[in-house]
Short mmCIF file of C-alpha atoms in Angstrom, two decimals:
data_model
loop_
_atom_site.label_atom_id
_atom_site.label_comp_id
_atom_site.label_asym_id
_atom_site.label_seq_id
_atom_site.Cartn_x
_atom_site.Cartn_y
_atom_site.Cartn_z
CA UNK A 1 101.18 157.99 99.05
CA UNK A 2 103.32 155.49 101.10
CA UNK A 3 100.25 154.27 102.80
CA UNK A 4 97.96 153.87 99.57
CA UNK A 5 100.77 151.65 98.70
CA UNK A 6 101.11 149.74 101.17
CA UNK A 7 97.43 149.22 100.76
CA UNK A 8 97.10 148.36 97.74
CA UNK A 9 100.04 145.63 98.13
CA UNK A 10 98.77 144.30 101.48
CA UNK A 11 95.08 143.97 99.36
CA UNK A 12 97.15 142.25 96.22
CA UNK A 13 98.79 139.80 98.48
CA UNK A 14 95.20 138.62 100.19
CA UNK A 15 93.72 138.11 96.58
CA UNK A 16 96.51 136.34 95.42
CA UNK A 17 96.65 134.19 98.82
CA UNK A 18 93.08 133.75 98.26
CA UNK A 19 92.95 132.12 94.80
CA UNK A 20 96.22 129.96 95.60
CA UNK A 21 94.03 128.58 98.36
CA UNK A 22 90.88 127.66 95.75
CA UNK A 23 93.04 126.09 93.59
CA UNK A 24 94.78 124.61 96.10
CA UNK A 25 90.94 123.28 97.29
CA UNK A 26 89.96 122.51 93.32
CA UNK A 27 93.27 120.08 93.70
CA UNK A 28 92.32 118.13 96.43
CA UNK A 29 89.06 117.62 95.22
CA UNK A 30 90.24 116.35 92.02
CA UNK A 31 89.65 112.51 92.91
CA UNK A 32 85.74 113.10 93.97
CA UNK A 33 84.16 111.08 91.29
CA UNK A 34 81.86 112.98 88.49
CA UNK A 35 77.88 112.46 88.79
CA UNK A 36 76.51 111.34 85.57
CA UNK A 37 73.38 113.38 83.85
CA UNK A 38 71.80 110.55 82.66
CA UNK A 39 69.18 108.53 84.58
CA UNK A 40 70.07 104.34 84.83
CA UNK A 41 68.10 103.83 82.34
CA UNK A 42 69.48 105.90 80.33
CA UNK A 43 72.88 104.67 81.11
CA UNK A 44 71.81 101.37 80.42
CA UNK A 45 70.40 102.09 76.67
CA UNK A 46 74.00 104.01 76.21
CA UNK A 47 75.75 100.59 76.90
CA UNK A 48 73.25 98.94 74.29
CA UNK A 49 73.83 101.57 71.78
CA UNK A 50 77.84 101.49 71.97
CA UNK A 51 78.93 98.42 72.75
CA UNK A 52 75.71 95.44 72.20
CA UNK A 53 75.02 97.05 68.88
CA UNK A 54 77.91 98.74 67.48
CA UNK A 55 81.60 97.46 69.16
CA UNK A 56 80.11 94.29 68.95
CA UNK A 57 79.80 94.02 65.13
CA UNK A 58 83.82 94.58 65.49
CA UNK A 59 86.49 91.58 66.49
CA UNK A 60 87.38 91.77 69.57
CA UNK A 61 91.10 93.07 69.70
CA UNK A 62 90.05 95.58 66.80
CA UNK A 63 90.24 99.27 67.29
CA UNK A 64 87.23 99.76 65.44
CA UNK A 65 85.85 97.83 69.14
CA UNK A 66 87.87 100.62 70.79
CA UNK A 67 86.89 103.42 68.57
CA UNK A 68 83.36 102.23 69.31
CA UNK A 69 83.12 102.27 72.84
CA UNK A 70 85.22 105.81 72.74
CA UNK A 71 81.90 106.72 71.17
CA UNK A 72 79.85 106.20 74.08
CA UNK A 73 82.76 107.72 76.29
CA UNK A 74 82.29 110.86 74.42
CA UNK A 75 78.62 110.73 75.41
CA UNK A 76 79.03 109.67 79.20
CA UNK A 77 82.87 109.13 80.29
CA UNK A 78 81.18 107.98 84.36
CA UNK A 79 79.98 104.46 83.00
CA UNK A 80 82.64 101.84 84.31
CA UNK A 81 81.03 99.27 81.95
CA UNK A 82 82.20 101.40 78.86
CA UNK A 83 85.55 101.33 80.63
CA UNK A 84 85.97 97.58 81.47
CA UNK A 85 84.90 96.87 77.94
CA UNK A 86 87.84 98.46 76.72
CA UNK A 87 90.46 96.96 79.51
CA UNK A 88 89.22 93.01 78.69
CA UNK A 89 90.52 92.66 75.12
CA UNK A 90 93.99 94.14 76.52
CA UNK A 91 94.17 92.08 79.72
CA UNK A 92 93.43 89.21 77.25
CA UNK A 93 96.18 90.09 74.98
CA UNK A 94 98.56 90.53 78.05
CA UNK A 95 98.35 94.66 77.47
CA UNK A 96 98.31 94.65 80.89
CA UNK A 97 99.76 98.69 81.62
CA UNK A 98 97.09 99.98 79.64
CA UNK A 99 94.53 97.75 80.35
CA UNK A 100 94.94 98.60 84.04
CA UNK A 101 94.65 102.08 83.25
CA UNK A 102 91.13 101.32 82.08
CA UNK A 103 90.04 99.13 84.57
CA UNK A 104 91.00 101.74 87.14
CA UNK A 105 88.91 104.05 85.57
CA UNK A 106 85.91 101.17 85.56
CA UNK A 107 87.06 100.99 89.84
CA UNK A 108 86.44 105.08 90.33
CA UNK A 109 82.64 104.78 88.74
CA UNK A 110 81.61 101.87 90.32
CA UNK A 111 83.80 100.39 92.81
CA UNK A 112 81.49 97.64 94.29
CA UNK A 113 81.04 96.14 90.61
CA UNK A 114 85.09 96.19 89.30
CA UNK A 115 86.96 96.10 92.35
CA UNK A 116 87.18 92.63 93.46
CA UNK A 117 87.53 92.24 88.93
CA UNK A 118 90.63 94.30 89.36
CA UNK A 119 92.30 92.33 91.81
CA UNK A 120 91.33 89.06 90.15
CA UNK A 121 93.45 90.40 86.76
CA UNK A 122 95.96 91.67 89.20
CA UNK A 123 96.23 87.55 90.42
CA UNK A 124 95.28 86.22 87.37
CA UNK A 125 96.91 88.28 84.41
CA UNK A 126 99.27 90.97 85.38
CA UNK A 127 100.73 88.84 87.97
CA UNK A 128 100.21 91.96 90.96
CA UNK A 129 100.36 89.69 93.81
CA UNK A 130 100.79 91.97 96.36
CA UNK A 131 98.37 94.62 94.77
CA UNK A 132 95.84 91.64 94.13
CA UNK A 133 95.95 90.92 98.15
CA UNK A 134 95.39 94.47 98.93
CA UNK A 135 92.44 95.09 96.60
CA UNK A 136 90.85 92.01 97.88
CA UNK A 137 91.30 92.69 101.73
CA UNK A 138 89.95 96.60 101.10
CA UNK A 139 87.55 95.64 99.43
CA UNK A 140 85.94 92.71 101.65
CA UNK A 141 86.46 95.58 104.20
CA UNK A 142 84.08 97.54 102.69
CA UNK A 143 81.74 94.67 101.23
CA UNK A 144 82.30 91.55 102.75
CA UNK A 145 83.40 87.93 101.85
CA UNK A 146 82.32 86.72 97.85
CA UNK A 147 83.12 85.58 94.94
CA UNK A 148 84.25 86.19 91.49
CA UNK A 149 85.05 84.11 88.66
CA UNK A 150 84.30 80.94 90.97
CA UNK A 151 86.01 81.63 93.47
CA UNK A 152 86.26 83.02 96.71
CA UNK A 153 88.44 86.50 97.26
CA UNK A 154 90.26 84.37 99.95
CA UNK A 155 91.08 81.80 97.46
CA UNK A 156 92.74 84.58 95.30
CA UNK A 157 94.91 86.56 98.14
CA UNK A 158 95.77 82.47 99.40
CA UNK A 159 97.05 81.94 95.34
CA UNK A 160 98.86 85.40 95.86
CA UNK A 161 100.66 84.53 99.14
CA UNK A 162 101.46 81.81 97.07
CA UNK A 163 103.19 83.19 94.43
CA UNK A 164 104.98 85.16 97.12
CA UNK A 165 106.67 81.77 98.83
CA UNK A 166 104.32 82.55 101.75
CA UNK A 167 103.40 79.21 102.19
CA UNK A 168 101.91 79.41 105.74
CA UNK A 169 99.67 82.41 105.12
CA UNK A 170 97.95 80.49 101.84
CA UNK A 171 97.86 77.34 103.89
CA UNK A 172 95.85 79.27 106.73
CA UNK A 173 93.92 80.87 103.80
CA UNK A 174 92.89 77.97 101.89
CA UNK A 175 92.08 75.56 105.18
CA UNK A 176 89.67 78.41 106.06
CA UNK A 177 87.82 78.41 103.24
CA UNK A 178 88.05 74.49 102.40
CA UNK A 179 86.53 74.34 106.42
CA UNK A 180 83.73 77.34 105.41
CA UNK A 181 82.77 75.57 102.42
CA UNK A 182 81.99 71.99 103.93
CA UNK A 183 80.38 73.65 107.21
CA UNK A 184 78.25 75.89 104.75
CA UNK A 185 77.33 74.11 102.02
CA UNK A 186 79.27 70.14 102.08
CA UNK A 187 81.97 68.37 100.93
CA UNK A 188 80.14 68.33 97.43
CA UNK A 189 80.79 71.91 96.76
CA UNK A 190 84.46 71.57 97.21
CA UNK A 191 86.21 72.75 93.79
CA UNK A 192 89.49 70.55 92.97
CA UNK A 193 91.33 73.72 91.82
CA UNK A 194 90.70 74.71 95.21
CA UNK A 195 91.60 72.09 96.55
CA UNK A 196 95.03 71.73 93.91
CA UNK A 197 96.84 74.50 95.73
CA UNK A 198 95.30 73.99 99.37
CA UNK A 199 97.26 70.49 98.73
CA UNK A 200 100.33 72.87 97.20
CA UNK A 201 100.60 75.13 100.29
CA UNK A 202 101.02 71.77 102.07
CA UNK A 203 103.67 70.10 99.93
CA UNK A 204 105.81 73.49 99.70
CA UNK A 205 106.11 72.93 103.28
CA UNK A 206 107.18 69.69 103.31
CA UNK A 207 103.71 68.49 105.02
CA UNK A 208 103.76 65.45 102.37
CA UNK A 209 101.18 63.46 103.45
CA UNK A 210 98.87 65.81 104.26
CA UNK A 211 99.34 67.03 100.11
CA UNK A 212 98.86 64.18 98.85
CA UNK A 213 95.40 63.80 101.08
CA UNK A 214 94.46 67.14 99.19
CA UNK A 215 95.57 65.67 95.85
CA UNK A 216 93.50 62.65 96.41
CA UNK A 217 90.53 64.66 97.01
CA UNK A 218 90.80 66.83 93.86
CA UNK A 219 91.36 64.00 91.99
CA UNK A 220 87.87 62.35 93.48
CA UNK A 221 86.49 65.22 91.95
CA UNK A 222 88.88 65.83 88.29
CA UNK A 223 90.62 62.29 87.86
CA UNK A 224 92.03 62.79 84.80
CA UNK A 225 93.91 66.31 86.44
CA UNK A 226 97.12 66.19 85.18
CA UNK A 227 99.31 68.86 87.14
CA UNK A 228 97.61 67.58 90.41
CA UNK A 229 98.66 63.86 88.62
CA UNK A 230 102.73 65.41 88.63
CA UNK A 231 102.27 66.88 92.05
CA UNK A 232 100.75 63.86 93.69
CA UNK A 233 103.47 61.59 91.86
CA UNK A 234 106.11 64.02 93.27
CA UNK A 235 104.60 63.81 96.63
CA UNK A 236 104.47 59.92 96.72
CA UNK A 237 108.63 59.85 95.23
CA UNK A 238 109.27 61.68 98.30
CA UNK A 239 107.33 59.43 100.75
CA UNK A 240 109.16 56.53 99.31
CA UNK A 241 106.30 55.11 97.09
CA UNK A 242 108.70 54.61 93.42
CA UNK A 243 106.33 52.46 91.81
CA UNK A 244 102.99 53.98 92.77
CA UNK A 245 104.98 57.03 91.64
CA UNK A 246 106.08 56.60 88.31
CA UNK A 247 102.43 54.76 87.73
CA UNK A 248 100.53 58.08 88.60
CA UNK A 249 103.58 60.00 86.60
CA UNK A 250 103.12 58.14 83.72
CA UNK A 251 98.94 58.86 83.77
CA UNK A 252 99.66 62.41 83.92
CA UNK A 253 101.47 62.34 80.93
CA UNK A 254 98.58 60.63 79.23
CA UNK A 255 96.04 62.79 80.69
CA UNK A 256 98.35 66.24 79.88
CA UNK A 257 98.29 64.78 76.21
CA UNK A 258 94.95 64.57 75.88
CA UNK A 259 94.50 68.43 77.02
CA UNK A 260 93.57 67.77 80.67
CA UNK A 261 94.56 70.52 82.78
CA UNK A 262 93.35 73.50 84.51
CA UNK A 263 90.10 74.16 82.87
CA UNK A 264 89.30 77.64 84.37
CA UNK A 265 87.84 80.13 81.06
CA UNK A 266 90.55 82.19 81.55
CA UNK A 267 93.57 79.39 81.08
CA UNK A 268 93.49 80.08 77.37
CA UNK A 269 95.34 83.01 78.17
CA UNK A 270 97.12 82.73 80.84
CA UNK A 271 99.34 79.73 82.47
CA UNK A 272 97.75 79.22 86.01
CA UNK A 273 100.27 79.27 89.45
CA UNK A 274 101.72 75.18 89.56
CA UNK A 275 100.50 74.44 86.03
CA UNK A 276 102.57 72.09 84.46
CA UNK A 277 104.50 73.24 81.16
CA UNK A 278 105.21 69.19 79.46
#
């Protein structure tokens, strides 16, 4: 009887090790990302149906919009277009904890398309600097140097060093891609925002003259550019130019009241790094 016993417990204590180890297995293979059932086509017809022709007919910041594209969820939860649809609005109305929560979702379905999107909010809106840098360098591992909204990846992990008083590392940053841009494609594609905070990595570092070089050229490009107006007047104070000073201060007051600033879409919601507050 003894021995049946010990058996049957011996047998009990496999099974049981057993199915601790599947779910054990079922855990770690939580994060493997779900394979949709529909076709692209399909896919793309679901994103007409839920959000071109129904959250659409809804404002914006509505949850009628939300309740809407929750539709579509309900349908097919693996499209990361149904997901960043519902993160903009929030990112836009500085929601930023749950609008990250979407956009991460919109990252696990499609990572090449809403990575580098991520860590542009992460710069841009949530103020993330150090997460910002570390989406952008994994993913130009994995993909390789771009763009998005304008601008170069390394323009946005330069703006995050920064933001993060490392002045050197965004000077390094912003000289490479000010060098790439002329050696690729001229000194006419230079942007002045670009160049705005290649010429502020400079003057945080005491590098005057070389700033105001910088400021010179994004003016060339944006003359009536206030902030890089107070900047440039700060720089020349500094190098012991009063009058030239307080002449270029006195534009950018002018051109600040007239609404000329950063002019990047997304600077009607959020204050850029450096922008002037009058």
């Amino acid at each position: 009887m003894k021995y049946y016993k010990r058996i049957f417990l011996l047998t009990f204590t496999i099974i049981t090790l057993f199915s601790c180890k599947k779910a054990d297995n079922k855990k770690n293979t939580k994060d493997e990302v779900p394979i949709s059932n529909f076709s692209a086509k399909q896919q793309d017809s679901l994103k007409d149906l839920y959000v071109k022709n129904k959250a659409k007919n809804f404002p914006l910041y509505s949850q009628e919009r939300q309740a809407a594209i929750d539709e579509g969820l309900k349908v097919d939860s693996t499209i990361a277009y149904f997901w960043q649809q519902k993160a903009m609005p929030l990112f836009k109305q500085r929601k930023y904890e749950i609008g990250m929560d979407f956009i991460d979702e919109a990252v696990k379905y499609d990572r090449k398309r809403y990575q580098d999107y991520r860590a542009f909010i992460k710069c841009i809106f949530s103020k993330q600097y150090r997460e910002a840098i570390a989406d952008f360098k994994d993913y130009q591992e994995e993909f390789g140097y771009g763009f998005v909204m304008d601008h170069s990846y390394d323009f946005y992990i330069a703006l995050s060093y920064l933001q993060l008083n490392e002045f050197e590392k965004a000077e390094k940053l912003f000289e490479k891609d000010y060098k790439r841009t002329i050696e690729k494609d001229g000194r006419g594609w230079l942007h002045h925002l670009d160049l705005f905070y290649y010429g502020i990595s400079k003057y945080e570092q005491k590098k005057n003259k070389q700033a105001l070089d910088l400021f010179n050229q994004a003016l060339d490009i944006y003359p009536q550019f206030s902030d890089v107006q107070y900047y440039k007047a700060v720089t020349l104070l500094k190098l012991g130019e009063k009058e030239e000073a307080t002449k270029v201060y006195q534009e950018a007051i002018k051109n600040a009241d007239k609404g000329y600033t950063i002019n990047e879409d997304n600077a009607i919601y959020e204050i850029y790094p450096y922008q002037m507050r009058w």
